[in-house]
Coordinates of C-alpha atoms in Angstrom, one line a residue:
Chain L
M1 CA 0.0 -0.4 -0.3
S2 CA 1.0 3.3 -0.6
T3 CA 0.1 6.6 1.7
V4 CA 0.1 10.2 1.6
G5 CA 3.8 10.7 2.6
S6 CA 5.3 7.7 0.5
R7 CA 3.1 9.1 -2.9
A8 CA 4.4 13.0 -2.5
L9 CA 7.8 11.3 -2.2
S10 CA 7.7 9.4 -5.2
V11 CA 6.3 12.5 -6.7
A12 CA 9.3 14.5 -5.5
K13 CA 11.6 12.1 -6.7
V14 CA 10.5 11.4 -10.3
D15 CA 10.5 15.4 -10.9
F16 CA 13.8 15.2 -8.8
L17 CA 15.2 12.9 -11.2
N18 CA 13.7 14.8 -14.6
V19 CA 14.3 18.4 -13.4
R20 CA 18.0 17.5 -12.4
R21 CA 18.9 16.4 -16.0
A22 CA 18.3 20.1 -17.2
K23 CA 21.0 22.0 -17.7
L24 CA 19.8 25.4 -17.9
V25 CA 18.6 25.0 -14.1
W26 CA 22.2 24.6 -12.9
G27 CA 23.1 27.7 -15.1
P28 CA 22.3 30.5 -11.7
V29 CA 23.9 28.1 -9.7
V30 CA 27.2 28.5 -11.5
L31 CA 26.7 32.4 -11.7
Y32 CA 26.4 31.8 -8.3
T33 CA 29.5 30.3 -7.6
I34 CA 31.4 32.0 -10.1
F35 CA 30.4 35.6 -7.5
M36 CA 31.7 33.2 -4.0
F37 CA 34.6 33.1 -6.1
L38 CA 35.3 36.5 -7.0
F39 CA 34.2 37.9 -4.1
F40 CA 37.2 35.5 -2.2
W41 CA 39.8 36.3 -5.2
G42 CA 38.6 40.4 -4.5
Q43 CA 39.9 39.4 -0.6
S44 CA 42.9 38.0 -1.7
N45 CA 43.7 42.2 -2.8
A46 CA 43.1 43.6 0.0
D47 CA 45.5 44.8 2.4
S48 CA 43.4 42.8 5.7
P49 CA 41.4 40.4 4.3
D50 CA 37.4 40.1 5.8
F51 CA 35.6 36.7 5.7
Y52 CA 32.6 39.1 6.5
A53 CA 33.2 41.3 3.3
V54 CA 32.6 38.1 1.7
L55 CA 29.5 37.6 3.0
W56 CA 28.3 41.3 2.6
G57 CA 29.2 40.6 -0.9
L58 CA 27.1 37.3 -0.9
I59 CA 23.9 38.8 0.8
G60 CA 24.1 41.9 -1.7
I61 CA 24.2 40.4 -4.8
G62 CA 22.7 37.2 -4.2
G63 CA 19.8 38.8 -2.5
V64 CA 19.3 41.3 -5.3
L65 CA 19.4 38.9 -7.9
V66 CA 21.1 35.2 -8.1
V67 CA 19.1 33.9 -5.5
P68 CA 16.1 34.4 -6.7
L69 CA 17.2 33.8 -10.2
I70 CA 18.5 30.3 -9.0
A71 CA 14.7 29.6 -7.2
L72 CA 12.4 31.3 -10.0
V73 CA 14.4 29.1 -13.1
A74 CA 14.0 25.7 -10.9
A75 CA 10.4 25.5 -10.1
Y76 CA 8.6 28.7 -12.5
L77 CA 7.8 25.5 -14.7
S78 CA 7.0 22.8 -12.3
I79 CA 3.6 22.8 -12.4
A80 CA 2.6 25.3 -15.6
G81 CA 5.2 22.7 -17.4
E82 CA 3.6 19.4 -16.8
V83 CA -0.1 21.3 -17.6
E84 CA 1.6 22.5 -21.2
S85 CA 3.0 19.6 -22.3
G86 CA 0.5 17.6 -21.5
S87 CA 2.8 15.0 -19.0
I88 CA 0.4 15.9 -16.1
T89 CA -2.0 13.4 -17.9
Y90 CA 0.8 11.3 -16.4
S91 CA 1.0 12.3 -13.1
L92 CA -2.6 13.3 -12.5
G93 CA -3.8 10.1 -14.3
L94 CA -1.8 8.2 -12.1
P95 CA -3.5 7.7 -7.7
V96 CA -2.0 10.9 -6.8
S97 CA -4.0 13.7 -5.3
R98 CA -3.5 17.4 -6.1
G99 CA -2.1 18.0 -2.5
E100 CA 0.5 15.4 -2.8
F101 CA 1.3 16.2 -6.3
V102 CA 2.0 19.8 -5.1
A103 CA 3.9 18.6 -2.2
G104 CA 5.9 16.7 -4.3
K105 CA 6.9 19.3 -6.3
F106 CA 7.8 21.8 -3.6
L107 CA 10.4 19.1 -1.9
S108 CA 11.7 18.3 -5.7
R109 CA 12.5 22.0 -6.7
A110 CA 13.5 23.0 -3.2
G111 CA 15.9 20.1 -3.2
V112 CA 17.1 21.4 -6.5
V113 CA 17.8 24.8 -4.7
V114 CA 19.3 23.6 -1.5
V115 CA 21.7 21.1 -3.4
G116 CA 22.6 23.5 -5.4
I117 CA 23.5 26.3 -2.9
V118 CA 25.5 23.9 -0.7
V119 CA 28.0 22.6 -3.4
S120 CA 28.1 26.5 -4.4
F121 CA 28.9 26.9 -0.7
L122 CA 31.7 23.9 -0.6
L123 CA 33.3 25.8 -3.6
G124 CA 33.0 28.8 -2.0
I125 CA 35.3 26.7 0.9
L126 CA 37.3 25.7 -1.3
A127 CA 37.7 29.0 -3.2
G128 CA 38.8 30.7 0.8
F129 CA 41.6 28.2 0.6
V130 CA 43.6 28.8 -2.9
F131 CA 42.7 32.9 -2.6
V132 CA 42.9 33.9 1.1
P133 CA 44.2 31.1 2.6
G134 CA 45.8 33.3 5.9
M135 CA 42.0 34.7 6.4
E136 CA 40.4 33.7 9.7
F137 CA 37.0 31.4 8.2
E138 CA 34.1 31.7 10.4
Y139 CA 32.5 27.9 10.1
G140 CA 29.6 28.5 12.0
D141 CA 28.6 32.0 10.6
Y142 CA 29.3 30.3 7.2
A143 CA 27.0 27.5 8.3
L144 CA 23.9 29.6 9.4
F145 CA 24.9 31.4 6.5
V146 CA 24.0 28.4 3.6
A147 CA 20.8 27.9 5.9
V148 CA 19.7 31.0 5.7
T149 CA 19.9 32.1 2.2
S150 CA 18.9 28.0 1.5
L151 CA 15.6 30.1 3.2
Y152 CA 15.4 32.8 1.4
G153 CA 16.1 30.4 -1.9
L154 CA 13.0 27.9 -0.7
A155 CA 10.6 31.4 -0.4
Y156 CA 10.9 31.7 -3.7
V157 CA 10.6 28.3 -4.6
S158 CA 6.9 28.8 -3.4
V159 CA 6.2 32.0 -4.4
A160 CA 7.5 30.5 -8.0
L161 CA 5.3 27.0 -7.6
A162 CA 2.7 29.2 -6.4
I163 CA 2.7 31.2 -10.0
S164 CA 3.1 27.8 -11.5
A165 CA 0.3 26.1 -10.1
M166 CA -2.2 29.3 -11.4
T167 CA -1.0 29.4 -14.5
A168 CA -1.7 27.4 -17.5
S169 CA 1.6 27.8 -19.9
R170 CA 5.3 28.3 -19.8
S171 CA 4.7 32.4 -21.4
R172 CA 2.3 33.1 -18.2
A173 CA 4.5 31.5 -15.9
M174 CA 7.1 33.0 -16.4
S175 CA 5.5 36.7 -16.7
G176 CA 4.2 35.5 -13.2
A177 CA 7.8 35.2 -12.1
I178 CA 9.4 38.1 -13.3
G179 CA 6.7 40.1 -12.5
F180 CA 7.0 38.8 -8.7
F181 CA 10.7 39.7 -8.6
F182 CA 10.3 43.1 -9.8
L183 CA 7.6 44.0 -7.9
F184 CA 8.4 42.3 -4.2
N185 CA 12.4 42.6 -5.3
I186 CA 13.6 45.9 -6.8
V187 CA 10.4 47.6 -6.6
W188 CA 10.1 47.2 -2.9
N189 CA 13.4 47.3 -1.7
F190 CA 15.2 49.2 -4.3
L191 CA 13.4 51.6 -5.8
P192 CA 12.6 54.7 -4.7
V193 CA 9.0 54.2 -5.2
G194 CA 8.4 51.3 -2.8
P195 CA 6.0 51.6 -0.2
V196 CA 8.8 52.6 2.7
Q197 CA 8.9 55.8 0.5
M198 CA 5.1 56.1 -0.8
L199 CA 4.6 56.0 3.5
E200 CA 7.2 58.6 3.8
F201 CA 5.8 60.8 1.5
L202 CA 1.8 60.2 2.8
G203 CA 3.9 60.6 5.9
D204 CA 4.7 64.1 4.9
Q205 CA 1.7 64.7 3.1
F206 CA -0.9 64.4 5.9
D207 CA 1.6 65.1 8.9
V208 CA 1.8 61.4 10.1
E209 CA 4.8 59.9 11.6
F210 CA 5.9 56.5 11.0
S211 CA 8.5 55.1 13.0
D212 CA 11.8 53.9 11.5
S213 CA 11.0 50.8 13.3
F214 CA 7.7 50.4 11.8
L215 CA 9.4 51.5 8.2
E216 CA 12.1 49.1 8.8
L217 CA 9.0 46.1 9.1
V218 CA 7.6 47.2 6.1
F219 CA 11.3 47.3 4.0
S220 CA 11.4 43.6 5.8
L221 CA 8.1 42.5 4.4
S222 CA 9.3 41.6 1.4
P223 CA 11.2 38.1 1.2
T224 CA 14.6 40.4 -0.3
G225 CA 14.0 42.9 2.6
A226 CA 13.8 39.7 5.4
Y227 CA 16.9 38.1 3.9
L228 CA 18.8 41.7 3.6
N229 CA 17.6 41.8 7.3
S230 CA 18.5 38.7 8.4
S231 CA 22.2 39.9 7.8
Q232 CA 22.5 40.7 11.1
L233 CA 22.2 37.3 12.5
L234 CA 25.6 36.7 10.9
I235 CA 27.5 39.8 10.5
P236 CA 29.4 41.6 13.3
D237 CA 28.3 45.1 14.2
R238 CA 32.3 46.1 13.7
F239 CA 32.0 45.5 9.7
L240 CA 28.4 46.9 9.5
Q241 CA 29.5 50.0 11.3
T242 CA 32.6 49.9 8.3
V243 CA 29.8 49.7 5.6
G244 CA 28.0 52.3 7.0
G245 CA 24.9 49.6 8.0
A246 CA 22.4 50.1 11.0
A247 CA 23.8 48.5 14.2
S248 CA 21.2 46.0 15.5
S249 CA 20.6 46.9 19.4
P250 CA 18.2 44.4 22.0
S251 CA 16.0 47.6 22.5
D252 CA 15.0 47.2 18.6
P253 CA 10.9 45.8 18.7
F254 CA 11.2 42.1 18.5
Y255 CA 9.7 42.9 14.7
I256 CA 13.0 44.0 12.8
Q257 CA 15.1 42.0 15.0
G258 CA 17.2 39.0 12.6
W259 CA 15.2 35.7 13.8
F260 CA 12.1 37.4 12.7
M261 CA 13.1 38.0 9.4
L262 CA 13.7 34.0 9.6
V263 CA 9.5 34.4 10.6
I264 CA 9.0 36.2 7.9
M265 CA 10.8 34.4 5.2
A266 CA 9.1 31.2 6.7
G267 CA 5.6 33.0 6.0
W268 CA 6.7 33.5 2.4
V269 CA 7.5 29.4 2.2
V270 CA 4.2 28.8 4.0
V271 CA 1.6 30.9 2.8
P272 CA 2.4 31.0 -1.7
M273 CA 2.6 27.5 -1.2
L274 CA -0.8 27.2 0.0
V275 CA -2.8 29.7 -1.9
G276 CA -0.9 28.3 -4.8
Y277 CA -2.9 24.7 -4.1
W278 CA -6.1 26.1 -3.3
R279 CA -6.0 27.8 -6.6
F280 CA -4.8 24.1 -8.3
R281 CA -7.4 22.0 -6.2
T282 CA -9.9 23.0 -8.4
A283 CA -8.0 23.8 -12.2
Q284 CA -9.0 22.7 -15.1
L285 CA -6.5 20.5 -16.4
G286 CA -8.1 18.8 -19.8
Chain E
M1 CA -23.5 -1.1 -10.4
G2 CA -22.0 0.1 -13.5
A3 CA -18.5 0.3 -14.0
I4 CA -18.7 3.8 -15.1
E5 CA -22.4 6.1 -14.6
T6 CA -23.0 9.7 -15.4
S7 CA -26.4 11.4 -14.4
G8 CA -27.3 14.7 -15.9
L9 CA -24.1 15.3 -16.6
T10 CA -23.3 18.5 -18.4
K11 CA -20.2 20.8 -19.0
R12 CA -20.0 24.8 -20.7
F13 CA -17.1 26.5 -21.6
G14 CA -18.1 30.4 -20.8
E15 CA -21.3 31.4 -21.7
S16 CA -21.8 29.6 -25.1
V17 CA -20.0 26.1 -25.4
L18 CA -22.0 23.6 -24.4
A19 CA -19.3 20.5 -24.1
V20 CA -21.5 18.2 -23.0
D21 CA -25.2 17.9 -22.7
D22 CA -27.3 16.3 -20.0
L23 CA -25.4 13.1 -20.6
D24 CA -26.4 9.8 -19.0
L25 CA -24.3 7.1 -19.9
T26 CA -23.7 3.9 -17.8
V27 CA -20.8 1.2 -19.0
E28 CA -21.7 -2.4 -17.3
E29 CA -18.6 -4.1 -15.6
G30 CA -16.9 -6.3 -17.8
E31 CA -18.0 -4.9 -21.3
I32 CA -16.2 -3.3 -24.0
F33 CA -17.7 -0.4 -24.7
G34 CA -16.9 1.7 -27.5
F35 CA -17.2 5.7 -27.2
L36 CA -17.6 6.6 -30.8
G37 CA -18.2 10.0 -32.6
P38 CA -16.4 12.9 -34.2
N39 CA -13.5 14.9 -32.8
G40 CA -15.3 17.8 -30.7
A41 CA -18.4 15.9 -29.7
G42 CA -17.8 16.2 -26.1
K43 CA -15.6 12.5 -25.5
S44 CA -12.6 13.7 -24.2
T45 CA -14.4 16.0 -22.0
T46 CA -16.5 13.5 -20.5
I47 CA -13.2 11.4 -19.6
N48 CA -11.7 14.8 -18.3
I49 CA -14.4 15.3 -16.0
L50 CA -14.4 11.4 -15.5
L51 CA -10.8 11.1 -14.0
D52 CA -11.5 14.9 -12.8
F53 CA -9.3 16.6 -14.6
T54 CA -12.2 18.9 -15.1
Q55 CA -15.5 19.4 -12.8
P56 CA -18.4 19.3 -14.4
T57 CA -21.4 22.4 -14.6
E58 CA -24.3 20.1 -13.5
G59 CA -24.7 16.9 -12.8
S60 CA -22.5 13.8 -11.6
A61 CA -20.4 10.8 -12.6
S62 CA -19.2 8.0 -10.7
V63 CA -16.3 5.1 -11.6
L64 CA -16.5 2.3 -10.3
G65 CA -19.4 3.1 -7.6
K66 CA -17.2 6.5 -6.5
D67 CA -17.9 9.7 -6.9
C68 CA -15.5 11.4 -9.4
Q69 CA -14.7 14.4 -8.1
R70 CA -14.3 13.6 -4.1
E71 CA -13.1 10.2 -4.6
S72 CA -11.1 10.8 -7.6
R73 CA -7.4 9.3 -6.0
A74 CA -9.2 6.4 -4.9
I75 CA -10.9 6.3 -8.0
R76 CA -7.2 6.5 -10.3
E77 CA -5.8 3.6 -7.9
R78 CA -8.3 1.2 -9.4
I79 CA -8.0 2.1 -13.3
G80 CA -5.7 2.6 -16.1
I81 CA -5.9 5.4 -18.3
L82 CA -4.0 6.1 -21.7
P83 CA -5.0 9.9 -21.8
E84 CA -5.6 11.8 -25.2
G85 CA -2.2 13.8 -25.7
F86 CA 0.0 11.7 -23.2
G87 CA 3.1 13.8 -22.8
V88 CA 5.9 12.4 -20.9
Y89 CA 8.8 13.1 -18.6
E90 CA 11.4 13.9 -21.5
R91 CA 14.7 13.6 -19.9
L92 CA 12.8 10.5 -17.6
T93 CA 13.4 6.5 -19.4
A94 CA 10.2 4.4 -19.9
I95 CA 11.4 2.5 -16.9
E96 CA 11.9 5.1 -14.5
H97 CA 7.8 6.4 -15.6
L98 CA 7.3 2.8 -14.8
Q99 CA 8.9 2.9 -11.5
H100 CA 6.7 6.0 -10.3
A101 CA 3.8 4.7 -11.2
I102 CA 3.9 1.3 -9.6
S103 CA 5.5 3.0 -6.3
V104 CA 2.1 5.2 -6.1
K105 CA 0.1 2.6 -7.0
G106 CA 1.5 0.7 -4.3
T107 CA 2.6 -2.9 -6.0
D108 CA 5.6 -4.6 -7.2
E109 CA 5.4 -5.5 -10.8
D110 CA 8.3 -5.8 -12.5
P111 CA 8.6 -2.5 -15.3
D112 CA 10.6 -4.9 -17.8
A113 CA 7.7 -7.3 -17.7
L114 CA 5.3 -4.4 -18.2
V115 CA 7.6 -3.1 -21.3
D116 CA 7.6 -6.2 -22.6
R117 CA 4.1 -6.8 -23.1
V118 CA 3.1 -3.8 -24.7
G119 CA 6.4 -4.1 -27.0
L120 CA 8.6 -1.9 -26.2
D121 CA 12.4 -2.5 -27.1
A122 CA 13.8 -3.1 -23.8
D123 CA 16.8 -0.9 -25.2
D124 CA 14.4 2.2 -25.8
A125 CA 13.3 1.8 -22.2
R126 CA 16.0 2.9 -21.3
R127 CA 16.3 6.1 -23.3
P128 CA 14.6 9.7 -22.2
A129 CA 11.2 9.3 -23.3
G130 CA 11.6 12.5 -25.2
D131 CA 13.1 10.9 -27.6
Y132 CA 10.3 8.4 -28.1
S133 CA 8.1 8.4 -31.4
T134 CA 4.5 8.5 -31.1
G135 CA 3.8 5.4 -31.4
M136 CA 6.4 4.6 -28.8
R137 CA 5.0 6.8 -26.5
Q138 CA 1.1 5.2 -26.9
R139 CA 3.1 1.9 -26.0
L140 CA 4.6 3.5 -23.3
A141 CA 1.2 5.4 -22.6
L142 CA -0.7 1.5 -22.1
A143 CA 2.0 0.0 -20.2
I144 CA 1.5 2.9 -17.3
A145 CA -2.0 2.2 -17.9
L146 CA -1.9 -1.5 -16.9
V147 CA -0.2 -1.4 -13.9
G148 CA -1.6 -2.6 -11.0
D149 CA -3.6 -4.8 -12.8
P150 CA -6.8 -2.3 -12.9
D151 CA -10.4 -2.9 -12.9
L152 CA -11.5 -0.6 -15.9
L153 CA -9.1 0.6 -18.5
M154 CA -10.3 4.2 -20.0
L155 CA -8.5 4.8 -23.4
D156 CA -8.5 7.9 -25.2
E157 CA -8.3 7.9 -29.0
P158 CA -5.7 4.9 -28.3
S159 CA -4.4 4.2 -31.6
S160 CA -3.5 7.9 -33.0
G161 CA 0.5 8.1 -34.2
L162 CA -0.1 4.0 -34.5
D163 CA 1.0 2.0 -37.7
P164 CA -1.3 -0.6 -38.0
K165 CA 0.7 -3.5 -36.6
G166 CA 0.1 -1.4 -33.5
M167 CA -3.4 -0.8 -33.6
Q168 CA -3.5 -4.7 -34.0
E169 CA -1.2 -4.9 -30.8
I170 CA -3.1 -2.7 -28.4
R171 CA -6.3 -4.7 -29.6
E172 CA -5.3 -7.8 -28.9
I173 CA -4.3 -6.7 -25.0
I174 CA -7.1 -4.9 -25.1
R175 CA -8.8 -8.1 -25.9
E176 CA -6.7 -9.8 -23.2
E177 CA -7.3 -7.6 -20.4
A178 CA -11.3 -7.7 -21.1
D179 CA -10.7 -11.3 -21.0
D180 CA -9.7 -11.3 -17.6
G181 CA -12.8 -9.5 -16.5
T182 CA -11.6 -5.6 -16.6
T183 CA -13.9 -3.1 -18.2
V184 CA -13.0 -1.5 -21.1
F185 CA -14.0 2.2 -22.2
F186 CA -12.1 3.0 -25.7
S187 CA -12.8 6.2 -27.3
S188 CA -12.4 6.7 -31.0
H189 CA -12.9 9.1 -33.5
I190 CA -12.5 5.9 -35.9
L191 CA -15.3 3.2 -36.8
P192 CA -13.0 0.4 -37.7
E193 CA -11.3 0.9 -34.8
V194 CA -14.1 0.6 -32.5
E195 CA -15.7 -2.3 -35.0
A196 CA -13.0 -4.7 -34.3
V197 CA -13.1 -4.5 -30.3
C198 CA -16.2 -3.6 -29.3
D199 CA -19.6 -5.0 -27.6
R200 CA -21.4 -2.0 -27.5
V201 CA -21.1 1.3 -28.4
G202 CA -22.0 4.7 -27.7
I203 CA -22.3 7.4 -30.2
M204 CA -21.5 10.6 -29.2
N205 CA -22.5 14.3 -31.1
E206 CA -22.9 17.5 -30.3
G207 CA -22.3 17.0 -26.8
Q208 CA -25.3 14.1 -26.5
L209 CA -25.3 10.6 -26.6
A210 CA -27.2 10.2 -30.4
T211 CA -27.7 6.1 -29.3
V212 CA -26.4 3.3 -27.1
D213 CA -26.4 0.2 -28.8
S214 CA -24.9 -3.5 -28.7
L215 CA -22.9 -3.8 -32.1
E216 CA -25.3 -6.6 -33.3
S217 CA -28.0 -4.6 -33.5
L218 CA -26.2 -1.8 -35.0
R219 CA -24.8 -4.2 -38.0
D220 CA -29.0 -5.7 -37.9
E221 CA -29.9 -2.0 -38.7
S222 CA -27.5 -1.5 -41.3
G223 CA -28.0 -4.7 -43.3
T224 CA -30.7 -2.7 -44.7
A225 CA -30.8 -2.2 -48.5
Q226 CA -32.6 0.8 -50.4
V227 CA -33.6 1.2 -53.9
E228 CA -34.7 4.3 -55.3
F229 CA -36.2 4.8 -58.9
E230 CA -37.2 7.7 -60.9
V231 CA -40.7 6.8 -62.6
E232 CA -41.8 9.2 -65.5
A233 CA -44.8 9.1 -62.9
V234 CA -45.6 7.7 -59.7
P235 CA -49.0 5.7 -59.9
E236 CA -52.1 6.6 -57.5
S237 CA -51.9 3.2 -56.3
L238 CA -48.5 1.7 -55.8
A239 CA -48.8 -1.6 -54.0
L240 CA -45.6 -2.4 -52.7
D241 CA -46.3 -3.5 -49.1
D242 CA -47.6 -6.8 -49.5
I243 CA -43.8 -7.7 -50.7
D244 CA -42.6 -9.8 -48.1
G245 CA -39.7 -7.7 -46.4
V246 CA -40.2 -4.5 -47.5
R247 CA -40.2 -2.4 -44.7
G248 CA -40.5 1.4 -45.9
V249 CA -42.3 3.0 -49.1
T250 CA -41.4 6.9 -49.1
V251 CA -43.1 8.9 -52.6
G252 CA -41.8 11.9 -54.0
D253 CA -42.5 13.9 -57.6
S254 CA -41.3 11.1 -59.7
R255 CA -39.3 9.2 -57.4
I256 CA -40.0 6.4 -55.4
T257 CA -37.6 5.0 -52.2
V258 CA -38.2 1.8 -51.2
T259 CA -36.4 0.2 -47.9
C260 CA -36.2 -3.2 -47.5
A261 CA -35.3 -5.5 -44.7
D262 CA -32.5 -7.5 -46.8
P263 CA -30.6 -7.1 -49.8
T264 CA -32.3 -10.6 -51.4
V265 CA -35.6 -8.6 -51.7
K266 CA -34.9 -6.1 -54.2
I267 CA -35.0 -7.7 -57.8
E268 CA -38.5 -8.8 -56.2
V269 CA -38.9 -5.2 -55.3
I270 CA -38.0 -3.9 -59.3
R271 CA -40.2 -6.1 -60.7
A272 CA -43.2 -5.0 -59.1
V273 CA -42.5 -1.5 -59.5
D274 CA -41.5 -2.5 -63.2
R275 CA -45.2 -3.4 -64.0
Q276 CA -46.6 -0.5 -62.1
A277 CA -44.4 2.3 -63.7
T278 CA -42.3 3.8 -66.0
I279 CA -39.1 3.5 -65.0
R280 CA -36.5 5.8 -66.1
D281 CA -33.7 5.3 -63.3
V282 CA -32.5 2.9 -60.5
L283 CA -30.5 3.3 -58.2
S284 CA -29.4 1.2 -55.2
E285 CA -27.5 0.8 -52.0
E286 CA -27.0 -1.1 -49.2
T287 CA -26.5 0.6 -45.9
S288 CA -23.3 0.0 -44.1
L289 CA -22.4 0.5 -40.8
E290 CA -20.2 3.2 -41.8
E291 CA -23.3 5.1 -43.3
L292 CA -25.4 4.6 -39.9
F293 CA -22.7 6.3 -37.9
N294 CA -23.0 8.8 -40.4
R295 CA -26.7 9.4 -40.1
Y296 CA -25.8 9.7 -36.6
T297 CA -23.5 12.3 -36.3
G298 CA -24.2 14.4 -39.1
G299 CA -21.4 12.6 -41.2
A300 CA -18.5 13.9 -39.6
I301 CA -17.3 10.3 -38.3
Q302 CA -13.7 9.7 -40.0
T303 CA -13.9 6.5 -41.6
E304 CA -10.0 6.1 -42.1
S305 CA -7.3 6.4 -39.7
E306 CA -5.7 9.8 -40.8
T307 CA -2.4 10.9 -39.8
G308 CA -1.8 14.0 -37.5
S309 CA -5.0 13.0 -35.6
G310 CA -5.5 13.2 -32.0
S311 CA -2.5 14.3 -29.8
G312 CA -0.2 16.1 -32.7
S313 CA 0.9 18.8 -30.3
D314 CA 3.5 16.7 -28.3
D315 CA 6.1 15.8 -31.4
G316 CA 9.4 16.0 -28.2
T317 CA 10.7 18.7 -30.4
E318 CA 10.2 21.1 -27.5
E319 CA 12.3 20.6 -24.5
V320 CA 10.2 21.8 -21.4
V321 CA 12.0 22.5 -18.1
A322 CA 9.6 20.8 -15.5

């Protein structure tokens, strides 16, 4: 007999087998590894190589671009691609419920992203040895950074899976993924028309004062904002001061502290997937 | 209880398209049922509802006594399907497809035995299915359908993309399964294919069942002959009804059409008309099964297998990363 768990795992296994053979999926991982090598190499030219400068660089480029790219490419076709190619008639003609199918897809694509990120960071250790053998390598923080970056990747996997579950073609899934990326990453956190600036503008107009903590929370509500602000868990204050970042203090409200950033990212893992499943449960596949 | 039962089943797409119109269909356990009709008659939509790929607008459907919407997964545990437009995981082999199917059906069959049974080459079964021809994909789909010795086989246009030899082999497998007590629900737009294997057929046209009957009685109906006369003038009192075997006479301007229960009556009818009127022309026709189907479907049935029918969209040239 098969069970709910064993069926979801079987879906994950067969999907992973298939997707891992797609070279395109590994492209962004290679890009991430290249950046990692560049950052380690960059420290080899510095007067005093600093391990946290490498992490700082990776948080920036990974947060803005490469980690979302890894996850979106890995997952945006997970369901829409099956509907478009017709393989959904194979997958769901078998005794697999739609819930088991979505869960299996998430496990598989999450696996691709985590494997990619972990392999990339393992190669990073190698790069550290080769380029900056004298630099002090903080393995504990490095491991924590791998975990936080993986969580960020999973948030984007969940978003991509949800978009994929709601669309029936490659082109729409791609538009959705790109649209989300622009809105909740570039616009939300980097362009001067993001929600933080809008609130500040409205505050000026109507003479309302928003606290800095509140605005910081708004910034952190996107997965990218939460990821960038989770850096306070890893990067020591002495380094943050040198790059002009604000040091965190224990008196900050809980909702802008490092651990809460993990909660926000976890929310981005759970909620989109549930919404995607809810829509996919009654989607027309024929 | 029927293997498949639908009651008042209706499916609308948007406002204007009525794909299935108040369908009441019963397929008995153990029979081979042919579901016949032209493309667009509503066959695939019906099957999609039975598989819960799409939901009905009204009415209900059950398979093996279970509700198609509420117990779909449990239904799919006991049936095997060969869907129209079957797609594969491009980068997985046939064996890998089968291993997954065996795992979720909770059986312990040997993928190689299934591959062998449907006539797929053992070496091909270890190549990525994205490289398969349509015929090879159909064989793989059939192998997957046979996993777990299903109680019901649902085959949607099973021979699309197959050569005559492949069709023959699939027919043999269908018969073997039916001999084992498996109910077979077989949809097709190609008449001879259905004629060759089915006990009973239902003919769909424009979302409705035009007729359901055994092939035998359809053949009886189709054995009739028609004689059409063109005459100088139709006699006032035409006496043909007393001839044994005449089923009906219709009279037009200068035209007499006589339907005979069997072709041997024709000569006698011609002699009788010749005695009563001046014949200008005689046309005699036997009603074939094919014509009968055309009558039910407004002439839309295809009587030969044509290439490019059914699922022509998956030619495997496109790589989908999914």
